[in-house]
PDB file of C-alpha atoms in Angstrom:
ATOM      1  CA  UNK A   1     125.218 146.445  36.649  1.00 66.00           C
ATOM      2  CA  UNK A   2     123.415 147.871  33.666  1.00 82.00           C
ATOM      3  CA  UNK A   3     120.209 145.976  34.583  1.00 86.00           C
ATOM      4  CA  UNK A   4     120.313 147.469  38.080  1.00 86.00           C
ATOM      5  CA  UNK A   5     120.745 150.960  36.681  1.00 88.00           C
ATOM      6  CA  UNK A   6     117.791 150.447  34.326  1.00 92.00           C
ATOM      7  CA  UNK A   7     115.606 149.125  37.162  1.00 90.00           C
ATOM      8  CA  UNK A   8     116.463 152.058  39.449  1.00 91.00           C
ATOM      9  CA  UNK A   9     115.749 154.520  36.636  1.00 92.00           C
ATOM     10  CA  UNK A  10     112.343 152.966  35.933  1.00 93.00           C
ATOM     11  CA  UNK A  11     111.183 152.985  39.565  1.00 93.00           C
ATOM     12  CA  UNK A  12     112.305 156.544  40.332  1.00 94.00           C
ATOM     13  CA  UNK A  13     108.883 158.229  39.997  1.00 96.00           C
ATOM     14  CA  UNK A  14     107.062 155.533  41.968  1.00 95.00           C
ATOM     15  CA  UNK A  15     109.719 155.722  44.678  1.00 96.00           C
ATOM     16  CA  UNK A  16     109.264 159.510  44.890  1.00 97.00           C
ATOM     17  CA  UNK A  17     105.582 158.910  45.710  1.00 97.00           C
ATOM     18  CA  UNK A  18     106.483 156.270  48.312  1.00 97.00           C
ATOM     19  CA  UNK A  19     109.017 158.675  49.838  1.00 97.00           C
ATOM     20  CA  UNK A  20     106.224 161.265  50.198  1.00 96.00           C
ATOM     21  CA  UNK A  21     104.027 158.661  51.899  1.00 96.00           C
ATOM     22  CA  UNK A  22     106.938 157.868  54.221  1.00 96.00           C
ATOM     23  CA  UNK A  23     107.387 161.531  55.149  1.00 94.00           C
ATOM     24  CA  UNK A  24     103.695 161.694  56.082  1.00 91.00           C
ATOM     25  CA  UNK A  25     103.188 158.448  57.989  1.00 92.00           C
ATOM     26  CA  UNK A  26     106.616 157.842  59.536  1.00 93.00           C
ATOM     27  CA  UNK A  27     108.653 161.072  59.409  1.00 93.00           C
ATOM     28  CA  UNK A  28     111.372 159.926  61.815  1.00 94.00           C
ATOM     29  CA  UNK A  29     111.860 156.672  59.889  1.00 96.00           C
ATOM     30  CA  UNK A  30     112.063 158.666  56.651  1.00 97.00           C
ATOM     31  CA  UNK A  31     114.750 160.931  58.155  1.00 96.00           C
ATOM     32  CA  UNK A  32     116.786 158.033  59.547  1.00 97.00           C
ATOM     33  CA  UNK A  33     116.476 156.029  56.330  1.00 96.00           C
ATOM     34  CA  UNK A  34     117.509 159.043  54.258  1.00 96.00           C
ATOM     35  CA  UNK A  35     120.470 159.593  56.576  1.00 95.00           C
ATOM     36  CA  UNK A  36     121.545 155.970  56.017  1.00 94.00           C
ATOM     37  CA  UNK A  37     121.313 156.293  52.244  1.00 92.00           C
ATOM     38  CA  UNK A  38     123.296 159.557  52.398  1.00 92.00           C
ATOM     39  CA  UNK A  39     126.047 157.857  54.428  1.00 91.00           C
ATOM     40  CA  UNK A  40     126.155 155.001  51.928  1.00 89.00           C
ATOM     41  CA  UNK A  41     126.411 157.536  49.095  1.00 87.00           C
ATOM     42  CA  UNK A  42     129.427 158.992  50.880  1.00 86.00           C
ATOM     43  CA  UNK A  43     130.973 155.518  50.940  1.00 80.00           C
ATOM     44  CA  UNK A  44     130.641 154.963  54.686  1.00 78.00           C
ATOM     45  CA  UNK A  45     130.727 151.317  55.829  1.00 73.00           C
ATOM     46  CA  UNK A  46     130.967 149.990  52.269  1.00 68.00           C
ATOM     47  CA  UNK A  47     133.578 147.391  51.372  1.00 69.00           C
ATOM     48  CA  UNK A  48     133.427 148.594  47.774  1.00 69.00           C
ATOM     49  CA  UNK A  49     131.536 151.482  46.189  1.00 69.00           C
ATOM     50  CA  UNK A  50     129.057 150.609  43.446  1.00 75.00           C
ATOM     51  CA  UNK A  51     127.872 153.203  40.913  1.00 78.00           C
ATOM     52  CA  UNK A  52     124.212 152.350  41.557  1.00 82.00           C
ATOM     53  CA  UNK A  53     124.436 153.511  45.187  1.00 83.00           C
ATOM     54  CA  UNK A  54     124.194 157.111  43.972  1.00 86.00           C
ATOM     55  CA  UNK A  55     121.062 156.244  41.960  1.00 90.00           C
ATOM     56  CA  UNK A  56     119.169 154.702  44.911  1.00 91.00           C
ATOM     57  CA  UNK A  57     115.746 156.446  44.922  1.00 94.00           C
ATOM     58  CA  UNK A  58     114.333 155.377  48.294  1.00 96.00           C
ATOM     59  CA  UNK A  59     114.739 155.954  52.024  1.00 96.00           C
ATOM     60  CA  UNK A  60     114.447 152.179  52.431  1.00 96.00           C
ATOM     61  CA  UNK A  61     117.687 150.196  52.481  1.00 93.00           C
ATOM     62  CA  UNK A  62     116.195 147.328  50.502  1.00 93.00           C
ATOM     63  CA  UNK A  63     113.674 146.648  47.762  1.00 94.00           C
ATOM     64  CA  UNK A  64     112.686 143.127  46.777  1.00 94.00           C
ATOM     65  CA  UNK A  65     110.488 142.157  43.834  1.00 94.00           C
ATOM     66  CA  UNK A  66     108.425 139.043  44.512  1.00 94.00           C
ATOM     67  CA  UNK A  67     106.881 137.633  41.344  1.00 95.00           C
ATOM     68  CA  UNK A  68     103.987 135.149  41.196  1.00 95.00           C
ATOM     69  CA  UNK A  69     104.708 133.595  44.563  1.00 94.00           C
ATOM     70  CA  UNK A  70     102.510 132.668  47.452  1.00 94.00           C
ATOM     71  CA  UNK A  71     103.820 134.414  50.537  1.00 94.00           C
ATOM     72  CA  UNK A  72     103.464 132.214  53.624  1.00 96.00           C
ATOM     73  CA  UNK A  73     102.710 133.812  56.964  1.00 97.00           C
ATOM     74  CA  UNK A  74     105.901 135.306  58.383  1.00 96.00           C
ATOM     75  CA  UNK A  75     107.479 138.135  60.326  1.00 96.00           C
ATOM     76  CA  UNK A  76     110.474 140.082  59.040  1.00 94.00           C
ATOM     77  CA  UNK A  77     113.206 139.021  61.455  1.00 93.00           C
ATOM     78  CA  UNK A  78     115.872 141.432  60.176  1.00 93.00           C
ATOM     79  CA  UNK A  79     113.960 144.638  60.931  1.00 92.00           C
ATOM     80  CA  UNK A  80     113.536 146.729  64.065  1.00 94.00           C
ATOM     81  CA  UNK A  81     110.034 146.508  65.608  1.00 94.00           C
ATOM     82  CA  UNK A  82     109.002 150.152  64.991  1.00 94.00           C
ATOM     83  CA  UNK A  83     110.108 150.124  61.335  1.00 96.00           C
ATOM     84  CA  UNK A  84     107.465 150.129  58.634  1.00 97.00           C
ATOM     85  CA  UNK A  85     107.733 147.983  55.535  1.00 97.00           C
ATOM     86  CA  UNK A  86     105.891 149.232  52.454  1.00 98.00           C
ATOM     87  CA  UNK A  87     104.333 146.432  50.428  1.00 97.00           C
ATOM     88  CA  UNK A  88     103.320 147.525  46.935  1.00 97.00           C
ATOM     89  CA  UNK A  89     100.952 145.284  44.985  1.00 97.00           C
ATOM     90  CA  UNK A  90     101.407 145.328  41.212  1.00 96.00           C
ATOM     91  CA  UNK A  91     100.625 143.191  38.191  1.00 96.00           C
ATOM     92  CA  UNK A  92      97.458 142.168  36.395  1.00 96.00           C
ATOM     93  CA  UNK A  93      95.833 139.983  39.036  1.00 96.00           C
ATOM     94  CA  UNK A  94      92.188 140.644  39.785  1.00 95.00           C
ATOM     95  CA  UNK A  95      92.024 139.477  43.385  1.00 94.00           C
ATOM     96  CA  UNK A  96      94.424 139.023  46.267  1.00 96.00           C
ATOM     97  CA  UNK A  97      94.246 139.429  50.026  1.00 97.00           C
ATOM     98  CA  UNK A  98      96.996 140.420  52.406  1.00 97.00           C
ATOM     99  CA  UNK A  99      96.351 138.514  55.614  1.00 98.00           C
ATOM    100  CA  UNK A 100      97.432 139.862  59.002  1.00 97.00           C
ATOM    101  CA  UNK A 101      96.604 136.943  61.337  1.00 97.00           C
ATOM    102  CA  UNK A 102      97.839 138.662  64.524  1.00 96.00           C
ATOM    103  CA  UNK A 103      95.075 141.255  64.223  1.00 96.00           C
ATOM    104  CA  UNK A 104      92.607 138.949  62.422  1.00 96.00           C
ATOM    105  CA  UNK A 105      92.550 141.187  59.344  1.00 96.00           C
ATOM    106  CA  UNK A 106      92.405 140.592  55.606  1.00 97.00           C
ATOM    107  CA  UNK A 107      93.127 143.551  53.356  1.00 96.00           C
ATOM    108  CA  UNK A 108      92.124 143.695  49.705  1.00 96.00           C
ATOM    109  CA  UNK A 109      95.449 143.672  47.872  1.00 96.00           C
ATOM    110  CA  UNK A 110      94.771 144.519  44.233  1.00 96.00           C
ATOM    111  CA  UNK A 111      97.327 146.167  41.932  1.00 97.00           C
ATOM    112  CA  UNK A 112      98.221 149.760  42.919  1.00 95.00           C
ATOM    113  CA  UNK A 113      97.727 149.023  46.628  1.00 96.00           C
ATOM    114  CA  UNK A 114     100.363 150.132  49.125  1.00 97.00           C
ATOM    115  CA  UNK A 115     100.295 148.723  52.652  1.00 97.00           C
ATOM    116  CA  UNK A 116     102.588 149.983  55.428  1.00 97.00           C
ATOM    117  CA  UNK A 117     103.080 147.493  58.264  1.00 96.00           C
ATOM    118  CA  UNK A 118     105.580 146.838  61.008  1.00 96.00           C
ATOM    119  CA  UNK A 119     106.662 143.564  59.467  1.00 96.00           C
ATOM    120  CA  UNK A 120     108.726 142.405  62.425  1.00 96.00           C
ATOM    121  CA  UNK A 121     105.708 142.724  64.707  1.00 96.00           C
ATOM    122  CA  UNK A 122     102.813 141.589  62.496  1.00 96.00           C
ATOM    123  CA  UNK A 123     102.738 138.288  60.678  1.00 97.00           C
ATOM    124  CA  UNK A 124     101.666 138.807  57.078  1.00 97.00           C
ATOM    125  CA  UNK A 125     100.852 136.537  54.155  1.00 97.00           C
ATOM    126  CA  UNK A 126      99.371 136.394  50.665  1.00 97.00           C
ATOM    127  CA  UNK A 127      98.218 132.770  50.439  1.00 95.00           C
ATOM    128  CA  UNK A 128      96.633 133.023  46.982  1.00 95.00           C
ATOM    129  CA  UNK A 129      95.624 135.305  44.135  1.00 95.00           C
ATOM    130  CA  UNK A 130      93.496 135.096  41.019  1.00 95.00           C
ATOM    131  CA  UNK A 131      93.419 136.576  37.549  1.00 93.00           C
ATOM    132  CA  UNK A 132      96.975 136.926  36.306  1.00 93.00           C
ATOM    133  CA  UNK A 133     100.493 137.946  37.176  1.00 96.00           C
ATOM    134  CA  UNK A 134     101.064 139.238  40.715  1.00 96.00           C
ATOM    135  CA  UNK A 135     104.020 141.257  41.920  1.00 95.00           C
ATOM    136  CA  UNK A 136     104.859 142.498  45.357  1.00 95.00           C
ATOM    137  CA  UNK A 137     107.519 145.154  45.594  1.00 96.00           C
ATOM    138  CA  UNK A 138     108.570 144.941  49.224  1.00 96.00           C
ATOM    139  CA  UNK A 139     110.404 147.914  50.727  1.00 97.00           C
ATOM    140  CA  UNK A 140     112.256 147.363  54.000  1.00 96.00           C
ATOM    141  CA  UNK A 141     114.997 148.643  56.267  1.00 95.00           C
ATOM    142  CA  UNK A 142     117.509 146.138  57.576  1.00 93.00           C
ATOM    143  CA  UNK A 143     118.373 146.779  61.209  1.00 92.00           C
ATOM    144  CA  UNK A 144     121.956 145.620  60.654  1.00 92.00           C
ATOM    145  CA  UNK A 145     122.479 148.271  57.934  1.00 91.00           C
ATOM    146  CA  UNK A 146     121.432 151.049  60.310  1.00 93.00           C
ATOM    147  CA  UNK A 147     123.498 149.499  63.124  1.00 92.00           C
ATOM    148  CA  UNK A 148     126.609 149.407  60.918  1.00 91.00           C
ATOM    149  CA  UNK A 149     126.041 153.057  59.965  1.00 93.00           C
ATOM    150  CA  UNK A 150     125.486 154.007  63.629  1.00 94.00           C
ATOM    151  CA  UNK A 151     121.950 155.239  62.967  1.00 94.00           C
ATOM    152  CA  UNK A 152     119.505 154.857  65.864  1.00 95.00           C
ATOM    153  CA  UNK A 153     116.301 152.895  65.667  1.00 94.00           C
ATOM    154  CA  UNK A 154     113.180 155.012  65.188  1.00 93.00           C
ATOM    155  CA  UNK A 155     110.638 155.472  67.934  1.00 91.00           C
ATOM    156  CA  UNK A 156     107.109 154.167  67.500  1.00 91.00           C
ATOM    157  CA  UNK A 157     104.898 156.566  65.564  1.00 86.00           C
ATOM    158  CA  UNK A 158     102.374 158.255  67.873  1.00 81.00           C
ATOM    159  CA  UNK A 159      99.297 160.434  67.472  1.00 75.00           C
ATOM    160  CA  UNK A 160     101.305 163.274  68.998  1.00 76.00           C
ATOM    161  CA  UNK A 161     103.697 163.258  66.037  1.00 75.00           C
ATOM    162  CA  UNK A 162     100.791 163.741  63.646  1.00 75.00           C
ATOM    163  CA  UNK A 163      99.199 166.447  65.763  1.00 75.00           C
ATOM    164  CA  UNK A 164     102.506 168.337  65.857  1.00 77.00           C
ATOM    165  CA  UNK A 165     102.519 168.434  62.043  1.00 77.00           C
ATOM    166  CA  UNK A 166      99.062 170.024  61.942  1.00 79.00           C
ATOM    167  CA  UNK A 167      98.208 173.685  62.023  1.00 84.00           C
ATOM    168  CA  UNK A 168      97.973 174.869  65.643  1.00 82.00           C
ATOM    169  CA  UNK A 169      94.661 176.670  65.084  1.00 87.00           C
ATOM    170  CA  UNK A 170      93.121 173.501  63.620  1.00 85.00           C
ATOM    171  CA  UNK A 171      94.288 171.459  66.612  1.00 82.00           C
ATOM    172  CA  UNK A 172      92.827 174.068  68.992  1.00 84.00           C
ATOM    173  CA  UNK A 173      89.453 174.092  67.152  1.00 88.00           C
ATOM    174  CA  UNK A 174      89.318 170.303  67.544  1.00 83.00           C
ATOM    175  CA  UNK A 175      89.899 170.656  71.272  1.00 84.00           C
ATOM    176  CA  UNK A 176      92.908 168.359  71.121  1.00 79.00           C
ATOM    177  CA  UNK A 177      95.523 168.679  73.822  1.00 75.00           C
ATOM    178  CA  UNK A 178      99.060 167.739  72.926  1.00 70.00           C
ATOM    179  CA  UNK A 179     101.113 166.677  75.933  1.00 65.00           C
ATOM    180  CA  UNK A 180     104.655 168.015  75.883  1.00 59.00           C
TER     181      UNK A 180
END
């Protein structure tokens, strides 16, 4: 639809930043998600091709805008455990907290905050906010989309993956040993 095209055009720059964050914190997930989007662009596993598929700006298979709603504590049942969701806080609110009861944490969740969590594993909630309109732009990967496209689940992100991205001389100066 025209509204969908307009929305995808307007979020393109923000999605480019989120894609960069994805490359840095979950490189395998970024690669697998990008592979899924590429397959969808080629028309694989689609009942009908929609013009907006080619405009999709993210490695995530889904984006949901949640407007002015309390988010009760929940887990994301349609994701794989090792998959990160990116939760982007936006709007004009002055205070909000993202609660992660499984780890007894509360994160300040003001506008311009991005939180990456494994939403299938960790319960998360935003039980209240103050000071104006609140949006959450939730980014997620549906396990069934990757299954249908025959894309494997990602492995859990490990310290080793980060160390392998670093300069070898830096790692050696730190005295870190990377098991192979």
